CSV table of C-alpha atoms in Angstrom, one decimal:
chain,number,residue,atom,x,y,z
A,214,UNK,CA,0.2,0.4,0.4
A,215,UNK,CA,1.4,3.5,0.1
A,216,UNK,CA,-0.7,5.1,1.7
A,217,UNK,CA,-0.6,5.5,5.7
A,218,UNK,CA,-2.5,5.0,7.9
A,219,UNK,CA,-4.6,7.3,8.0
A,220,UNK,CA,-5.8,6.0,4.9
A,221,UNK,CA,-3.7,9.4,3.1
A,222,UNK,CA,-1.2,9.5,0.7
A,223,UNK,CA,2.6,8.8,2.2
A,224,UNK,CA,4.2,10.8,0.0
A,225,UNK,CA,7.9,9.9,2.3
A,226,UNK,CA,7.5,6.9,1.0
A,227,UNK,CA,7.1,7.4,-2.4
A,228,UNK,CA,9.7,10.3,-2.4
A,229,UNK,CA,12.2,8.4,-0.5
A,230,UNK,CA,11.4,5.1,-2.9
A,231,UNK,CA,12.2,7.6,-6.5
A,232,UNK,CA,15.5,8.7,-3.9
A,233,UNK,CA,16.5,4.4,-3.7
A,234,UNK,CA,16.4,3.8,-7.7
A,235,UNK,CA,17.5,7.8,-8.6
A,236,UNK,CA,20.6,7.6,-6.0
A,237,UNK,CA,20.6,3.1,-6.6
A,238,UNK,CA,22.3,2.9,-2.8
A,239,UNK,CA,21.0,3.1,1.2
A,240,UNK,CA,24.3,4.7,2.5
A,241,UNK,CA,24.0,8.0,0.0
A,242,UNK,CA,19.8,8.5,0.7
A,243,UNK,CA,19.9,8.3,4.0
A,244,UNK,CA,22.6,10.5,4.5
A,245,UNK,CA,20.6,13.1,1.9
A,246,UNK,CA,17.2,12.1,4.4
A,247,UNK,CA,19.3,12.5,7.1
A,248,UNK,CA,17.9,9.0,8.6
A,249,UNK,CA,19.0,5.9,9.7
A,250,UNK,CA,20.3,3.6,7.2
A,251,UNK,CA,18.0,0.3,8.1
A,252,UNK,CA,15.1,3.2,7.8
A,253,UNK,CA,15.8,3.5,4.5
A,254,UNK,CA,16.4,0.3,3.9
A,255,UNK,CA,12.8,-0.7,5.6
A,256,UNK,CA,11.3,1.4,2.5
A,257,UNK,CA,13.2,-0.2,0.2
A,258,UNK,CA,11.8,-3.4,1.6
A,259,UNK,CA,8.5,-2.0,1.8
A,260,UNK,CA,9.0,-0.4,-2.4
A,261,UNK,CA,9.6,-4.2,-2.6
A,262,UNK,CA,6.8,-5.7,-1.4
A,263,UNK,CA,4.3,-3.3,-2.7
A,264,UNK,CA,5.4,-3.1,-6.1
A,265,UNK,CA,6.4,-6.8,-6.2
A,266,UNK,CA,9.9,-6.0,-7.5
A,267,UNK,CA,13.4,-6.7,-6.5
A,268,UNK,CA,13.4,-2.4,-8.2
A,269,UNK,CA,17.1,-3.2,-6.7
A,270,UNK,CA,19.7,-5.4,-7.6
A,271,UNK,CA,23.4,-6.1,-6.3
A,272,UNK,CA,25.2,-5.8,-9.6
A,273,UNK,CA,29.4,-5.1,-9.5
A,274,UNK,CA,29.4,-1.6,-9.4
A,275,UNK,CA,26.9,-1.4,-6.0
A,276,UNK,CA,23.2,-1.7,-7.1
A,277,UNK,CA,21.2,-2.1,-10.2
A,278,UNK,CA,18.1,-1.0,-10.9
A,279,UNK,CA,15.4,-2.9,-12.5
A,280,UNK,CA,13.2,-3.4,-15.4
A,281,UNK,CA,10.1,-2.6,-13.2
A,282,UNK,CA,12.8,-0.8,-11.1
A,283,UNK,CA,13.3,2.1,-14.0
A,284,UNK,CA,9.5,1.8,-14.8
A,285,UNK,CA,8.6,2.9,-10.8
A,286,UNK,CA,10.8,5.5,-11.6
A,287,UNK,CA,9.1,7.0,-14.1
A,288,UNK,CA,5.8,7.1,-12.1
A,289,UNK,CA,7.2,8.3,-9.4
A,290,UNK,CA,9.1,11.9,-11.2
A,291,UNK,CA,6.3,12.4,-12.7
A,292,UNK,CA,3.1,11.8,-9.7
A,293,UNK,CA,5.7,13.1,-7.2
A,294,UNK,CA,6.5,16.7,-9.9
A,295,UNK,CA,2.8,16.4,-9.8
A,296,UNK,CA,2.1,16.2,-6.3
A,297,UNK,CA,4.3,19.5,-6.1
A,298,UNK,CA,2.8,21.7,-8.8
A,299,UNK,CA,-0.8,20.9,-7.5
A,300,UNK,CA,0.5,21.0,-3.1
A,301,UNK,CA,3.1,24.1,-2.6
A,302,UNK,CA,1.7,27.0,-5.0
A,303,UNK,CA,5.0,28.8,-6.2
A,304,UNK,CA,5.9,31.3,-3.6
A,305,UNK,CA,6.7,34.8,-4.2
A,306,UNK,CA,9.9,35.4,-6.0
A,307,UNK,CA,11.6,38.8,-6.0
A,308,UNK,CA,15.1,38.6,-7.4
A,309,UNK,CA,16.3,43.0,-6.9
A,310,UNK,CA,15.1,42.2,-2.8
A,311,UNK,CA,16.3,38.4,-2.1
A,312,UNK,CA,19.2,37.0,-0.9
A,313,UNK,CA,20.6,34.4,-2.3
A,314,UNK,CA,23.9,32.2,-3.0
A,315,UNK,CA,24.7,29.5,-5.9
A,316,UNK,CA,26.7,27.5,-7.5
A,317,UNK,CA,26.8,27.4,-11.0
A,318,UNK,CA,29.5,24.3,-12.6
A,319,UNK,CA,30.7,25.6,-16.2
A,320,UNK,CA,33.5,24.0,-18.1
A,321,UNK,CA,36.3,26.8,-19.1
A,322,UNK,CA,35.9,27.2,-22.8
A,323,UNK,CA,32.4,28.9,-21.8
A,324,UNK,CA,32.9,31.1,-19.1
A,325,UNK,CA,35.2,34.2,-21.2
A,326,UNK,CA,32.1,35.2,-23.4
A,327,UNK,CA,29.2,33.9,-21.7
A,328,UNK,CA,30.5,34.8,-17.7
A,329,UNK,CA,30.4,38.3,-18.3
A,330,UNK,CA,27.2,39.0,-19.3
A,331,UNK,CA,25.9,37.1,-16.9
A,332,UNK,CA,27.5,38.6,-14.3
A,333,UNK,CA,25.9,42.1,-15.4
A,334,UNK,CA,22.5,41.2,-15.4
A,335,UNK,CA,23.0,39.8,-12.0
A,336,UNK,CA,24.0,43.1,-10.7
A,337,UNK,CA,21.4,44.7,-11.8
A,338,UNK,CA,18.7,42.5,-11.4
A,339,UNK,CA,20.0,40.3,-8.5
A,340,UNK,CA,22.2,42.7,-6.3
A,341,UNK,CA,21.7,40.9,-3.1
A,342,UNK,CA,22.4,37.1,-4.7
A,343,UNK,CA,25.9,35.4,-4.1
A,344,UNK,CA,27.2,33.1,-7.5
A,345,UNK,CA,29.8,30.7,-7.6
A,346,UNK,CA,30.8,29.9,-10.9
A,347,UNK,CA,33.9,27.5,-11.1
A,348,UNK,CA,34.7,24.7,-13.3
A,349,UNK,CA,34.8,21.0,-12.4
A,350,UNK,CA,38.0,19.3,-11.8
A,351,UNK,CA,38.4,15.6,-14.1
A,352,UNK,CA,37.8,13.5,-11.7
A,353,UNK,CA,34.5,15.5,-10.5
A,354,UNK,CA,31.3,13.4,-10.3
A,355,UNK,CA,29.3,16.3,-11.2
A,356,UNK,CA,25.8,14.2,-11.6
A,357,UNK,CA,26.8,13.5,-7.9
A,358,UNK,CA,27.7,16.9,-7.4
A,359,UNK,CA,24.1,17.8,-7.9
A,360,UNK,CA,22.4,15.6,-7.2
A,361,UNK,CA,24.5,16.3,-3.1
A,362,UNK,CA,23.7,19.4,-3.3
A,363,UNK,CA,27.5,20.8,-4.4
A,364,UNK,CA,26.6,22.4,-7.4
A,365,UNK,CA,23.2,24.1,-8.5
A,366,UNK,CA,23.5,23.9,-12.0
A,367,UNK,CA,25.7,22.7,-14.5
A,368,UNK,CA,26.3,24.3,-18.3
A,369,UNK,CA,27.2,21.6,-19.8
A,370,UNK,CA,27.9,19.6,-22.8
A,371,UNK,CA,27.0,15.8,-22.1
A,372,UNK,CA,25.9,13.9,-25.8
A,373,UNK,CA,23.2,12.4,-24.2
A,374,UNK,CA,22.3,14.6,-20.3
A,375,UNK,CA,22.2,11.7,-17.1
A,376,UNK,CA,18.3,10.3,-16.9
A,377,UNK,CA,18.4,11.9,-13.5
A,378,UNK,CA,19.0,14.9,-14.1
A,379,UNK,CA,16.7,18.0,-15.8
A,380,UNK,CA,18.2,19.5,-18.5
A,381,UNK,CA,17.0,22.6,-21.3
A,382,UNK,CA,19.3,23.6,-24.3
A,383,UNK,CA,20.8,26.2,-24.5
A,384,UNK,CA,21.9,26.7,-27.8
A,385,UNK,CA,23.3,25.0,-30.7
A,386,UNK,CA,26.7,26.4,-32.2
A,387,UNK,CA,29.3,25.6,-34.9
A,388,UNK,CA,31.7,23.9,-35.1
A,389,UNK,CA,35.4,26.0,-36.1
A,390,UNK,CA,38.4,25.6,-36.0
A,391,UNK,CA,41.3,28.9,-35.3
A,392,UNK,CA,44.4,28.9,-37.0
A,393,UNK,CA,47.1,31.4,-37.4
A,394,UNK,CA,46.1,34.7,-39.6
A,395,UNK,CA,49.2,33.4,-42.3
A,396,UNK,CA,48.1,29.9,-42.6
A,397,UNK,CA,47.2,27.7,-45.4
A,398,UNK,CA,43.9,27.5,-44.6
A,399,UNK,CA,43.0,30.8,-42.8
A,400,UNK,CA,40.9,32.2,-45.7
A,401,UNK,CA,39.2,28.7,-47.1
A,402,UNK,CA,35.3,29.4,-46.4
A,403,UNK,CA,35.3,26.4,-45.2
A,404,UNK,CA,37.2,23.5,-44.7
A,405,UNK,CA,36.9,19.7,-46.5
A,406,UNK,CA,37.6,16.7,-43.7
A,407,UNK,CA,40.5,16.0,-45.9
A,408,UNK,CA,42.5,19.2,-45.4
A,409,UNK,CA,41.0,18.9,-42.2
A,410,UNK,CA,43.1,15.1,-41.7
A,411,UNK,CA,46.5,16.5,-43.1
A,412,UNK,CA,47.3,18.9,-40.9
A,413,UNK,CA,48.6,18.6,-37.6
A,414,UNK,CA,46.1,19.7,-34.3
A,415,UNK,CA,47.1,21.4,-30.7
A,416,UNK,CA,44.4,19.3,-27.7
A,417,UNK,CA,43.6,19.6,-23.9
A,418,UNK,CA,44.4,17.8,-22.4
A,419,UNK,CA,43.7,16.7,-18.8
A,420,UNK,CA,41.1,19.5,-19.0
A,421,UNK,CA,38.8,17.7,-21.1
A,422,UNK,CA,37.8,13.9,-20.5
A,423,UNK,CA,37.9,12.1,-23.4
A,424,UNK,CA,34.5,10.2,-22.7
A,425,UNK,CA,32.8,13.7,-24.2
A,426,UNK,CA,35.3,14.5,-26.5
A,427,UNK,CA,33.4,15.7,-29.3
A,428,UNK,CA,35.6,16.1,-32.4
A,429,UNK,CA,37.9,12.5,-31.8
A,430,UNK,CA,33.9,11.0,-31.2
A,431,UNK,CA,32.7,12.7,-34.4
A,432,UNK,CA,36.5,11.9,-36.3
A,433,UNK,CA,35.4,8.5,-34.4
A,434,UNK,CA,32.3,7.7,-36.0
A,435,UNK,CA,33.8,8.8,-39.4
A,436,UNK,CA,36.3,6.1,-38.9
A,437,UNK,CA,39.6,8.5,-40.0
A,438,UNK,CA,41.8,10.3,-36.9
A,439,UNK,CA,43.5,13.6,-37.5
A,440,UNK,CA,47.0,13.6,-35.9
A,441,UNK,CA,47.2,15.7,-32.2
A,442,UNK,CA,50.5,17.2,-32.6
A,443,UNK,CA,50.2,18.6,-29.0
A,444,UNK,CA,48.0,19.1,-25.7
A,445,UNK,CA,48.5,22.0,-23.5
A,446,UNK,CA,46.3,22.0,-19.7
A,447,UNK,CA,44.6,25.2,-20.0
A,448,UNK,CA,42.7,27.1,-23.3
A,449,UNK,CA,44.7,29.9,-21.8
A,450,UNK,CA,47.1,29.2,-23.3
A,451,UNK,CA,45.8,28.6,-26.9
A,452,UNK,CA,46.6,31.1,-28.2
A,453,UNK,CA,49.8,31.9,-28.0
A,454,UNK,CA,50.6,28.3,-29.1
A,455,UNK,CA,48.5,28.9,-32.1
A,456,UNK,CA,49.5,31.8,-33.0
A,457,UNK,CA,53.7,30.6,-33.3
A,458,UNK,CA,52.7,27.7,-34.7
A,459,UNK,CA,50.8,26.0,-37.7
A,460,UNK,CA,47.7,24.4,-35.5
A,461,UNK,CA,44.8,24.1,-35.8
A,462,UNK,CA,42.3,24.1,-32.9
A,463,UNK,CA,38.6,23.0,-33.0
A,464,UNK,CA,36.7,23.7,-31.0
A,465,UNK,CA,32.8,26.0,-31.0
A,466,UNK,CA,32.4,29.1,-33.1
A,467,UNK,CA,31.6,31.3,-30.2
A,468,UNK,CA,34.1,30.4,-28.2
A,469,UNK,CA,37.0,30.7,-31.5
A,470,UNK,CA,35.4,34.4,-32.1
A,471,UNK,CA,35.2,35.4,-28.5
A,472,UNK,CA,39.4,34.4,-28.9
A,473,UNK,CA,39.6,35.8,-32.0
A,474,UNK,CA,38.4,39.2,-30.8
A,475,UNK,CA,39.8,39.1,-27.7
A,476,UNK,CA,43.6,38.7,-29.2
A,477,UNK,CA,43.4,40.7,-32.0
A,478,UNK,CA,47.7,41.5,-31.8
A,479,UNK,CA,47.9,37.6,-31.9
A,480,UNK,CA,46.3,37.5,-35.1
A,481,UNK,CA,44.7,34.8,-35.4
A,482,UNK,CA,41.6,33.7,-37.3
A,483,UNK,CA,38.3,32.0,-37.5
A,484,UNK,CA,37.9,29.5,-40.4
A,485,UNK,CA,34.3,26.6,-40.1
A,486,UNK,CA,35.2,23.0,-39.6
A,487,UNK,CA,34.6,20.5,-41.9
A,488,UNK,CA,30.5,19.7,-42.9
A,489,UNK,CA,30.7,16.6,-40.8
A,490,UNK,CA,31.2,17.6,-37.6
A,491,UNK,CA,27.6,19.5,-37.9
A,492,UNK,CA,26.7,21.6,-35.1
A,493,UNK,CA,27.3,21.5,-31.2
A,494,UNK,CA,25.0,22.0,-29.1
A,495,UNK,CA,24.7,23.6,-24.9
A,496,UNK,CA,23.1,22.6,-22.4
A,497,UNK,CA,22.6,23.8,-18.8
A,498,UNK,CA,21.9,21.2,-16.4
A,499,UNK,CA,20.3,20.6,-12.7
A,500,UNK,CA,19.1,18.0,-10.5
A,501,UNK,CA,14.9,17.6,-8.9
A,502,UNK,CA,15.8,18.6,-6.3
A,503,UNK,CA,16.1,22.5,-7.3
A,504,UNK,CA,14.1,21.8,-10.0
A,505,UNK,CA,11.2,23.5,-8.1
A,506,UNK,CA,13.7,26.6,-5.8
A,507,UNK,CA,12.3,30.1,-7.2
A,508,UNK,CA,16.7,31.3,-7.4
A,509,UNK,CA,17.6,28.1,-9.3
A,510,UNK,CA,14.4,29.3,-11.3
A,511,UNK,CA,16.1,32.3,-12.4
A,512,UNK,CA,18.5,31.4,-13.0
A,513,UNK,CA,18.0,29.3,-15.1
A,514,UNK,CA,16.1,31.6,-17.5
A,515,UNK,CA,18.7,34.7,-16.6
A,516,UNK,CA,21.3,32.1,-18.4
A,517,UNK,CA,18.9,31.0,-20.8
A,518,UNK,CA,18.3,34.7,-21.9
A,519,UNK,CA,22.1,35.5,-22.4
A,520,UNK,CA,23.0,32.8,-24.3
A,521,UNK,CA,20.2,33.3,-26.4
A,522,UNK,CA,22.4,35.8,-28.7
A,523,UNK,CA,24.6,32.4,-29.1
A,524,UNK,CA,22.8,30.4,-31.2
A,525,UNK,CA,20.8,33.1,-33.3
A,526,UNK,CA,23.5,33.6,-35.1
A,527,UNK,CA,24.2,29.6,-36.2
A,528,UNK,CA,25.4,29.5,-40.3
A,529,UNK,CA,22.2,27.3,-42.0
A,530,UNK,CA,25.2,25.0,-42.8
A,531,UNK,CA,23.4,21.3,-43.6
A,532,UNK,CA,24.0,19.3,-40.8
A,533,UNK,CA,25.1,15.6,-42.0
A,534,UNK,CA,23.0,12.6,-40.5
A,535,UNK,CA,23.0,11.4,-36.8
A,536,UNK,CA,24.9,15.1,-36.6
A,537,UNK,CA,21.9,16.8,-35.1
A,538,UNK,CA,22.3,15.9,-31.7
A,539,UNK,CA,25.8,16.5,-31.2
A,540,UNK,CA,25.5,17.6,-27.8
A,541,UNK,CA,29.5,18.7,-27.0
A,542,UNK,CA,30.7,21.7,-26.6
A,543,UNK,CA,34.0,21.6,-25.3
A,544,UNK,CA,37.8,22.0,-27.8
A,545,UNK,CA,39.8,18.7,-28.0
């Protein structure tokens, strides 16, 4: 039964069951709820009886959700969202007079052109807010950061956002290359893939995780490889390295244009990447726990509004089959 002893819907039971199916870890759920591990284990036992299924089973990585558990989780997500909207009317929120704090994680390549206009709007419209923008470390579990509250929002580029997270597309943009002004391809409108592969490239080293590489991933789909002649540990090194070498750096067009505009003395140029790369997509991600937060919602809307300008200038180039959803924005 999903009702308590008084015959009313046991919302606490439903929420705990949803967390168990999302986190797949009894100890972690107990910590989030401030309850003892035995009490959370008792909820899992009750849920197994109610739904007539093990729901969570042991696997090599800890616990795994059963097929029935996946269906229950999807249903509970919808039910709890509807209950929240019905039972808890949205509270009034005035950003201009409210003091609130948030942590927003963003990859380094976004920060240069996105954070300044966001900061300008924040200071004008939410002067009492305290926003901590930070770049995640390579070892960070970004999903766990959002679910635990270590981060409130994530500006990211995952090809497939984790199913436990809420997501919103901020904008799509073109893939582009940065190169020296006197590079043989600097005046090209588009660079043929064959020429792109024949030239040496600059890449980010440990900053960008290989699993989330849009360039390497797409080249693998195409069954080809490029030659990375040099890797550097941070984005700040890209302009001075490019201006002194014949290397090509591939990234998103907004970041490429930001670099060229910021360092005019370096004599850099932006050239469209081969058409085979298609477009890149930038996401805003957050956890269910923050979905109804007025402050979180307000910041999400502000970031989307500021970011809209970057998607508006996207060139209408044909996107190769299978590339419409390419969702990685970082350079490699």
